[in-house]
Amino acid sequence: MLYRSRLIGFGSYLPKNIITNNDLSKKIDTSDEWIRARTGIRQRHIVSNETCTSMACCAAEQALRYANLSIHDIDAVIVATSTPDALFPTTAVMVQKELGMKKGFAFDVSSACSGFIFALSVADNFIKTGQAKNIILIGSEVYSRILDWSDRRTCVLFGDGAGAVILTAVKPQENNGILGIYLHTDGQYSELLYVEGSPTAQQQNCYVRMNGKEVFRQAVNKLSEVVDEALIKNNLKHKDIDWLVPHQANLRIINGMGKKLKLAPERVIVTVDKHANTSAASIPLALNVAIRDKRIKSGDLVIMETLGGGLSWGSALVRI
Ligand code: UT7
């Protein structure tokens, strides 16, 4: 390892348009009570004229301001998304264009709700090997475009938004930065959570389909394993962790992971109530909230974890 990556910038964007559970209950057979009890979700932000690219740009610009960097300092843009505006050019290339970045490279990473952690690992490796010094990493999603709004089992669960971080290269002996990232996939579970239809077939609609109960069961097991893996490989104990910043899919899963880590509830960052599940954007959105309200501070040890379609799952240990 030539360098360590440190997170030095944080930003986000949420569409102005908010849809509450009660709004949904006027259109489909659901209720605020059911959604809150089963998921913890109270509302979600849904795009009106925003796009995957426009949200990613806003989040990236905010992260650049936080880091006190200009776009000309950036070597690479990576966007984690399953809902790009086009198959290509990639969202990352469009962000590069919109922000006026004239050098370096940009590309997308797709791994459903695990996209941010997978892309964080990619960015981390570019930095560790000296291939890039500063990287903007964005999770941006427009799930409202791939939801079947007549399917109450899925459409109440998701929202739109974008979160961004900036990674920079620091000396490998520095304490702060990414300590380890642990990734897994298992295609034998591909039918539990997938998108039906394909955006490559012209004019064909595509919809998220999920076996919620089974995904829930897998999430509880696999997230436990991958959090243990991060602790064991870094010779850490539960008490060493300051914050859990989990993927925001379901409050019951989030609380279960907090208990497993023996963390007090106030040490678990929860945004699922306000954002719902924003897939690859959910972790950077949650991280951004807790950095800006000054709960998470420099030197704090954060564990992130996620599970999504694939199935794919992973964890990341980061000292802020
Ligand atoms: O980000 C990727 C990872 N995703 C996840 O981690 C999600 C994991 N799964 C879950 O969060 C939960 O399984 C759900 C929130 C999706 C569902 O909760 P559940 O407790 O597993 O409910 P269920 O699917 O077993 O449904 C229970 C009942 C069913 O009725 P019957 O068959 O018992 O009569 C459903 O038809 O609730 C019904 N139901 C609803 N009722 C009102 C399903 N969706 C709704 C709804 N409103 N929106």
Short mmCIF file of C-alpha atoms and ligand atoms in Angstrom, two decimals:
data_model
loop_
_atom_site.label_atom_id
_atom_site.label_comp_id
_atom_site.label_asym_id
_atom_site.label_seq_id
_atom_site.Cartn_x
_atom_site.Cartn_y
_atom_site.Cartn_z
CA MET A 1 0.00 0.00 0.00
CA LEU A 2 1.59 3.28 -1.16
CA TYR A 3 -1.18 5.44 0.32
CA ARG A 4 -4.23 5.27 2.55
CA SER A 5 -7.55 6.85 1.44
CA ARG A 6 -9.18 9.34 3.75
CA LEU A 7 -12.69 10.77 3.42
CA ILE A 8 -12.39 14.56 3.38
CA GLY A 9 -15.61 15.75 1.69
CA PHE A 10 -19.31 14.98 2.13
CA GLY A 11 -22.35 16.17 0.19
CA SER A 12 -25.89 15.21 -0.70
CA TYR A 13 -28.97 16.08 -2.71
CA LEU A 14 -32.59 15.15 -2.06
CA PRO A 15 -35.43 16.03 -4.46
CA LYS A 16 -37.71 18.78 -3.18
CA ASN A 17 -40.82 16.66 -3.75
CA ILE A 18 -41.74 14.65 -0.61
CA ILE A 19 -44.29 11.81 -0.70
CA THR A 20 -45.61 10.71 2.69
CA ASN A 21 -47.06 7.31 3.57
CA ASN A 22 -50.48 8.92 3.74
CA ASP A 23 -50.03 10.26 0.20
CA LEU A 24 -49.37 6.67 -0.95
CA SER A 25 -52.33 5.29 0.97
CA LYS A 26 -54.61 7.44 -1.18
CA LYS A 27 -53.40 5.64 -4.31
CA ILE A 28 -52.76 2.04 -3.24
CA ASP A 29 -54.03 -0.34 -0.57
CA THR A 30 -51.55 0.52 2.18
CA SER A 31 -51.39 2.61 5.35
CA ASP A 32 -48.98 4.83 7.24
CA GLU A 33 -49.30 2.41 10.16
CA TRP A 34 -48.26 -0.66 8.10
CA ILE A 35 -45.32 1.07 6.44
CA ARG A 36 -44.00 2.59 9.68
CA ALA A 37 -44.39 -0.61 11.71
CA ARG A 38 -42.74 -2.89 9.10
CA THR A 39 -40.01 -0.56 7.81
CA GLY A 40 -39.67 2.63 9.87
CA ILE A 41 -40.28 4.70 6.71
CA ARG A 42 -42.43 7.86 7.09
CA GLN A 43 -41.72 9.61 3.80
CA ARG A 44 -39.51 9.54 0.70
CA HIS A 45 -38.17 12.16 -1.74
CA ILE A 46 -39.17 11.59 -5.36
CA VAL A 47 -37.73 13.36 -8.42
CA SER A 48 -39.82 15.83 -10.38
CA ASN A 49 -37.38 17.34 -12.88
CA GLU A 50 -34.18 16.05 -11.27
CA THR A 51 -32.15 13.31 -12.97
CA CYS A 52 -29.57 10.82 -11.74
CA THR A 53 -26.88 13.11 -13.19
CA SER A 54 -28.28 16.39 -11.83
CA MET A 55 -28.59 14.97 -8.29
CA ALA A 56 -25.07 13.50 -8.50
CA CYS A 57 -23.68 16.90 -9.61
CA CYS A 58 -25.33 18.74 -6.68
CA ALA A 59 -24.01 16.20 -4.16
CA ALA A 60 -20.52 16.33 -5.71
CA GLU A 61 -20.40 20.15 -5.67
CA GLN A 62 -21.37 20.18 -1.98
CA ALA A 63 -18.68 17.59 -1.19
CA LEU A 64 -16.06 19.65 -3.07
CA ARG A 65 -16.99 22.73 -1.01
CA TYR A 66 -16.73 20.70 2.22
CA ALA A 67 -13.27 19.44 1.21
CA ASN A 68 -12.22 22.91 0.05
CA LEU A 69 -11.19 21.46 -3.31
CA SER A 70 -11.93 22.53 -6.86
CA ILE A 71 -13.03 20.16 -9.61
CA HIS A 72 -9.57 20.68 -11.15
CA ASP A 73 -8.04 18.86 -8.16
CA ILE A 74 -10.03 15.70 -8.97
CA ASP A 75 -8.50 12.75 -10.83
CA ALA A 76 -11.54 10.49 -11.08
CA VAL A 77 -15.34 10.48 -10.70
CA ILE A 78 -17.05 7.21 -9.79
CA VAL A 79 -20.84 6.96 -9.60
CA ALA A 80 -22.57 4.00 -7.96
CA THR A 81 -26.01 3.63 -9.51
CA SER A 82 -28.51 1.09 -10.83
CA THR A 83 -30.69 3.81 -12.31
CA PRO A 84 -28.45 5.80 -14.69
CA ASP A 85 -30.04 8.28 -17.09
CA ALA A 86 -28.58 6.27 -20.02
CA LEU A 87 -26.69 3.02 -20.42
CA PHE A 88 -23.90 5.19 -21.78
CA PRO A 89 -22.40 7.72 -21.60
CA THR A 90 -22.18 6.77 -17.95
CA THR A 91 -23.56 9.05 -15.25
CA ALA A 92 -20.00 9.66 -14.03
CA VAL A 93 -18.92 10.94 -17.45
CA MET A 94 -21.92 13.28 -17.54
CA VAL A 95 -20.99 14.55 -14.06
CA GLN A 96 -17.43 15.10 -15.31
CA LYS A 97 -18.84 17.15 -18.20
CA GLU A 98 -21.32 19.16 -16.10
CA LEU A 99 -18.71 20.04 -13.47
CA GLY A 100 -16.18 21.13 -16.11
CA MET A 101 -13.57 18.49 -15.31
CA LYS A 102 -11.13 18.32 -18.20
CA LYS A 103 -8.75 15.57 -17.09
CA GLY A 104 -8.81 12.16 -15.46
CA PHE A 105 -11.47 9.51 -15.90
CA ALA A 106 -15.01 8.68 -14.86
CA PHE A 107 -17.16 5.55 -14.80
CA ASP A 108 -20.15 3.94 -13.08
CA VAL A 109 -20.30 0.95 -10.73
CA SER A 110 -23.46 -1.11 -10.50
CA SER A 111 -24.17 -3.40 -7.58
CA ALA A 112 -27.73 -2.50 -6.53
CA CYS A 113 -28.02 -1.38 -2.88
CA SER A 114 -24.39 -2.45 -2.28
CA GLY A 115 -23.14 -0.12 -5.03
CA PHE A 116 -21.65 2.50 -2.72
CA ILE A 117 -19.53 0.05 -0.69
CA PHE A 118 -18.37 -1.77 -3.85
CA ALA A 119 -17.46 1.56 -5.48
CA LEU A 120 -15.74 2.71 -2.27
CA SER A 121 -13.52 -0.35 -2.56
CA VAL A 122 -12.72 0.46 -6.21
CA ALA A 123 -11.88 4.08 -5.33
CA ASP A 124 -9.82 2.96 -2.33
CA ASN A 125 -7.73 0.69 -4.55
CA PHE A 126 -7.04 3.47 -7.06
CA ILE A 127 -5.77 5.61 -4.20
CA LYS A 128 -3.80 2.89 -2.40
CA THR A 129 -1.84 2.13 -5.58
CA GLY A 130 -1.18 5.78 -6.43
CA GLN A 131 -3.34 5.74 -9.59
CA ALA A 132 -5.42 8.69 -8.35
CA LYS A 133 -4.93 11.28 -5.59
CA ASN A 134 -8.44 12.75 -5.25
CA ILE A 135 -11.64 10.93 -6.20
CA ILE A 136 -15.28 11.99 -6.07
CA LEU A 137 -17.45 8.99 -5.26
CA ILE A 138 -21.20 9.44 -5.61
CA GLY A 139 -24.20 7.20 -5.01
CA SER A 140 -27.14 8.52 -7.06
CA GLU A 141 -30.46 6.76 -7.63
CA VAL A 142 -33.83 7.39 -9.25
CA TYR A 143 -35.62 4.27 -8.04
CA SER A 144 -38.99 5.92 -8.64
CA ARG A 145 -38.34 5.20 -12.34
CA ILE A 146 -38.06 1.44 -11.84
CA LEU A 147 -40.90 0.94 -9.37
CA ASP A 148 -44.21 -0.69 -10.13
CA TRP A 149 -46.44 1.92 -8.47
CA SER A 150 -49.28 -0.61 -8.28
CA ASP A 151 -47.18 -3.12 -6.29
CA ARG A 152 -47.55 -2.17 -2.63
CA ARG A 153 -44.89 -4.74 -1.62
CA THR A 154 -42.13 -2.69 -3.26
CA CYS A 155 -43.23 0.84 -4.18
CA VAL A 156 -43.57 2.03 -0.58
CA LEU A 157 -39.97 1.08 0.23
CA PHE A 158 -37.82 3.24 -2.02
CA GLY A 159 -36.90 6.88 -2.59
CA ASP A 160 -34.61 9.01 -4.78
CA GLY A 161 -31.48 10.99 -3.87
CA ALA A 162 -27.71 11.27 -4.08
CA GLY A 163 -24.82 11.30 -1.61
CA ALA A 164 -21.16 12.01 -2.32
CA VAL A 165 -17.80 11.66 -0.62
CA ILE A 166 -14.32 12.79 -1.60
CA LEU A 167 -11.41 10.47 -1.01
CA THR A 168 -7.85 11.74 -0.87
CA ALA A 169 -4.47 10.00 -0.62
CA VAL A 170 -2.70 10.30 2.72
CA LYS A 171 0.45 8.60 4.06
CA PRO A 172 -0.13 4.88 4.77
CA GLN A 173 0.95 5.28 8.41
CA GLU A 174 -1.85 7.84 9.08
CA ASN A 175 -4.49 6.61 11.51
CA ASN A 176 -7.47 8.17 9.76
CA GLY A 177 -8.92 6.69 6.61
CA ILE A 178 -10.28 3.46 5.16
CA LEU A 179 -9.08 0.53 7.30
CA GLY A 180 -10.75 -2.29 5.37
CA ILE A 181 -13.58 -3.16 2.99
CA TYR A 182 -15.13 -6.63 2.77
CA LEU A 183 -17.24 -7.59 -0.27
CA HIS A 184 -19.36 -10.62 -1.13
CA THR A 185 -21.86 -11.72 -3.77
CA ASP A 186 -23.81 -14.92 -4.28
CA GLY A 187 -25.75 -15.27 -7.53
CA GLN A 188 -27.72 -18.24 -6.24
CA TYR A 189 -29.97 -15.62 -4.59
CA SER A 190 -30.48 -13.59 -7.78
CA GLU A 191 -34.22 -14.28 -7.87
CA LEU A 192 -34.85 -12.76 -4.44
CA LEU A 193 -34.35 -9.18 -5.60
CA TYR A 194 -34.09 -8.18 -9.24
CA VAL A 195 -35.33 -5.82 -11.93
CA GLU A 196 -37.89 -7.34 -14.26
CA GLY A 197 -37.53 -6.10 -17.84
CA SER A 198 -34.58 -4.23 -19.18
CA PRO A 199 -33.91 -0.63 -20.12
CA THR A 200 -32.00 -1.98 -23.15
CA ALA A 201 -35.26 -3.11 -24.74
CA GLN A 202 -36.74 0.06 -26.21
CA GLN A 203 -39.86 1.32 -24.46
CA GLN A 204 -40.01 -1.66 -22.16
CA ASN A 205 -40.85 -0.83 -18.57
CA CYS A 206 -38.71 -2.34 -15.86
CA TYR A 207 -39.71 -2.93 -12.27
CA VAL A 208 -38.03 -3.89 -8.99
CA ARG A 209 -39.30 -7.26 -7.71
CA MET A 210 -38.45 -8.57 -4.27
CA ASN A 211 -39.14 -11.52 -2.03
CA GLY A 212 -39.09 -9.24 1.02
CA LYS A 213 -39.27 -11.91 3.72
CA GLU A 214 -36.37 -13.93 2.30
CA VAL A 215 -34.22 -10.84 1.62
CA PHE A 216 -34.88 -9.79 5.21
CA ARG A 217 -33.72 -13.20 6.47
CA GLN A 218 -30.59 -13.16 4.33
CA ALA A 219 -29.82 -9.56 5.33
CA VAL A 220 -29.87 -10.35 9.05
CA ASN A 221 -27.47 -13.31 8.59
CA LYS A 222 -25.11 -11.91 5.98
CA LEU A 223 -24.81 -8.44 7.52
CA SER A 224 -23.92 -10.05 10.85
CA GLU A 225 -21.22 -12.12 9.18
CA VAL A 226 -19.70 -9.25 7.22
CA VAL A 227 -19.61 -6.95 10.26
CA ASP A 228 -17.85 -9.69 12.27
CA GLU A 229 -15.43 -10.15 9.38
CA ALA A 230 -14.49 -6.45 9.50
CA LEU A 231 -13.93 -6.56 13.27
CA ILE A 232 -11.94 -9.81 13.27
CA LYS A 233 -9.70 -8.86 10.34
CA ASN A 234 -8.84 -5.57 12.08
CA ASN A 235 -8.46 -7.09 15.53
CA LEU A 236 -11.22 -4.83 16.89
CA LYS A 237 -13.87 -5.33 19.57
CA HIS A 238 -17.46 -4.04 19.54
CA LYS A 239 -16.53 -1.31 22.02
CA ASP A 240 -14.00 0.13 19.55
CA ILE A 241 -16.78 1.13 17.12
CA ASP A 242 -18.15 4.66 17.55
CA TRP A 243 -20.86 4.68 14.87
CA LEU A 244 -22.86 2.36 12.66
CA VAL A 245 -23.81 3.93 9.31
CA PRO A 246 -25.91 1.16 7.75
CA HIS A 247 -27.69 0.84 4.43
CA GLN A 248 -31.15 2.28 5.07
CA ALA A 249 -33.60 -0.41 3.95
CA ASN A 250 -35.53 -1.33 7.08
CA LEU A 251 -35.42 0.04 10.65
CA ARG A 252 -35.86 -3.47 12.08
CA ILE A 253 -32.69 -4.66 10.30
CA ILE A 254 -30.82 -1.48 11.30
CA ASN A 255 -31.79 -1.83 14.99
CA GLY A 256 -30.86 -5.53 14.91
CA MET A 257 -27.38 -4.68 13.64
CA GLY A 258 -26.99 -1.94 16.27
CA LYS A 259 -27.82 -4.49 18.99
CA LYS A 260 -25.41 -7.01 17.49
CA LEU A 261 -22.64 -4.42 17.67
CA LYS A 262 -23.72 -3.61 21.28
CA LEU A 263 -24.07 0.03 20.25
CA ALA A 264 -26.40 2.44 22.10
CA PRO A 265 -29.29 3.39 19.78
CA GLU A 266 -27.97 6.97 19.52
CA ARG A 267 -24.76 5.57 17.98
CA VAL A 268 -26.69 4.20 14.98
CA ILE A 269 -27.35 6.67 12.15
CA VAL A 270 -30.94 6.35 10.92
CA THR A 271 -32.34 8.20 7.91
CA VAL A 272 -34.69 5.53 6.57
CA ASP A 273 -37.62 7.36 8.20
CA LYS A 274 -37.05 10.43 6.01
CA HIS A 275 -35.30 9.06 2.90
CA ALA A 276 -36.67 5.48 2.63
CA ASN A 277 -34.36 3.10 0.75
CA THR A 278 -32.29 5.07 -1.77
CA SER A 279 -30.17 2.04 -2.71
CA ALA A 280 -26.56 3.05 -3.55
CA ALA A 281 -27.23 6.58 -2.27
CA SER A 282 -28.40 5.55 1.19
CA ILE A 283 -25.06 5.20 3.01
CA PRO A 284 -23.47 8.44 1.71
CA LEU A 285 -26.76 10.27 2.41
CA ALA A 286 -26.80 8.98 6.01
CA LEU A 287 -23.10 9.70 6.48
CA ASN A 288 -23.57 13.24 5.22
CA VAL A 289 -26.40 13.90 7.69
CA ALA A 290 -24.33 12.73 10.68
CA ILE A 291 -21.19 14.60 9.59
CA ARG A 292 -23.09 17.86 9.07
CA ASP A 293 -24.98 17.70 12.38
CA LYS A 294 -21.57 17.01 13.97
CA ARG A 295 -22.44 13.67 15.54
CA ILE A 296 -19.62 11.95 13.62
CA LYS A 297 -16.31 13.74 14.18
CA SER A 298 -12.74 13.43 12.95
CA GLY A 299 -11.08 10.40 14.55
CA ASP A 300 -14.33 8.47 15.08
CA LEU A 301 -14.41 4.84 13.95
CA VAL A 302 -17.37 4.13 11.67
CA ILE A 303 -18.61 0.81 10.36
CA MET A 304 -20.83 0.76 7.27
CA GLU A 305 -22.73 -2.28 6.04
CA THR A 306 -25.08 -3.08 3.19
CA LEU A 307 -26.94 -5.83 1.37
CA GLY A 308 -28.71 -5.64 -1.96
CA GLY A 309 -29.67 -7.38 -5.18
CA GLY A 310 -27.34 -10.12 -6.38
CA LEU A 311 -27.34 -10.84 -3.59
CA SER A 312 -24.39 -8.57 -2.88
CA TRP A 313 -23.24 -7.44 0.53
CA GLY A 314 -20.32 -5.79 2.24
CA SER A 315 -18.91 -3.71 5.07
CA ALA A 316 -16.37 -0.92 5.38
CA LEU A 317 -14.39 0.26 8.40
CA VAL A 318 -13.42 3.90 8.22
CA ARG A 319 -11.73 6.21 10.69
CA ILE A 320 -13.09 9.65 9.78
O1 UT7 B 1 -32.18 -2.72 -0.01
C1 UT7 B 1 -32.19 -4.06 -0.35
C2 UT7 B 1 -32.43 -4.87 0.83
N1 UT7 B 1 -33.85 -4.90 1.13
C3 UT7 B 1 -34.24 -5.23 2.32
O2 UT7 B 1 -33.44 -5.43 3.19
C4 UT7 B 1 -35.71 -5.40 2.54
C5 UT7 B 1 -35.96 -6.62 3.36
N2 UT7 B 1 -37.36 -6.93 3.58
C6 UT7 B 1 -38.18 -6.13 4.30
O3 UT7 B 1 -37.80 -5.06 4.71
C7 UT7 B 1 -39.55 -6.65 4.63
O4 UT7 B 1 -39.67 -8.00 4.26
C8 UT7 B 1 -40.72 -5.85 3.96
C9 UT7 B 1 -40.80 -4.48 4.64
C10 UT7 B 1 -40.44 -5.68 2.50
C11 UT7 B 1 -42.03 -6.59 4.17
O5 UT7 B 1 -42.28 -6.80 5.54
P1 UT7 B 1 -42.74 -8.25 6.05
O6 UT7 B 1 -42.93 -8.14 7.49
O7 UT7 B 1 -41.73 -9.23 5.55
O8 UT7 B 1 -44.16 -8.40 5.35
P2 UT7 B 1 -44.66 -9.49 4.29
O9 UT7 B 1 -44.01 -9.30 2.97
O10 UT7 B 1 -44.59 -10.84 4.92
O11 UT7 B 1 -46.20 -9.10 4.19
C12 UT7 B 1 -47.08 -9.23 5.30
C13 UT7 B 1 -48.45 -8.84 4.85
C14 UT7 B 1 -48.92 -9.54 3.59
O12 UT7 B 1 -50.31 -9.79 3.73
P3 UT7 B 1 -50.83 -11.29 4.02
O13 UT7 B 1 -50.31 -12.12 2.88
O14 UT7 B 1 -50.20 -11.65 5.34
O15 UT7 B 1 -52.30 -11.11 4.06
C15 UT7 B 1 -48.72 -8.50 2.51
O16 UT7 B 1 -49.60 -8.66 1.42
O17 UT7 B 1 -48.49 -7.43 4.56
C16 UT7 B 1 -49.02 -7.23 3.25
N3 UT7 B 1 -48.37 -6.07 2.66
C17 UT7 B 1 -48.81 -4.81 2.84
N4 UT7 B 1 -49.85 -4.31 3.52
C18 UT7 B 1 -50.01 -2.97 3.52
C19 UT7 B 1 -47.26 -6.03 1.88
N5 UT7 B 1 -46.97 -4.76 1.56
C20 UT7 B 1 -47.91 -3.99 2.14
C21 UT7 B 1 -48.13 -2.59 2.17
N6 UT7 B 1 -49.18 -2.12 2.87
N7 UT7 B 1 -47.32 -1.71 1.54
#
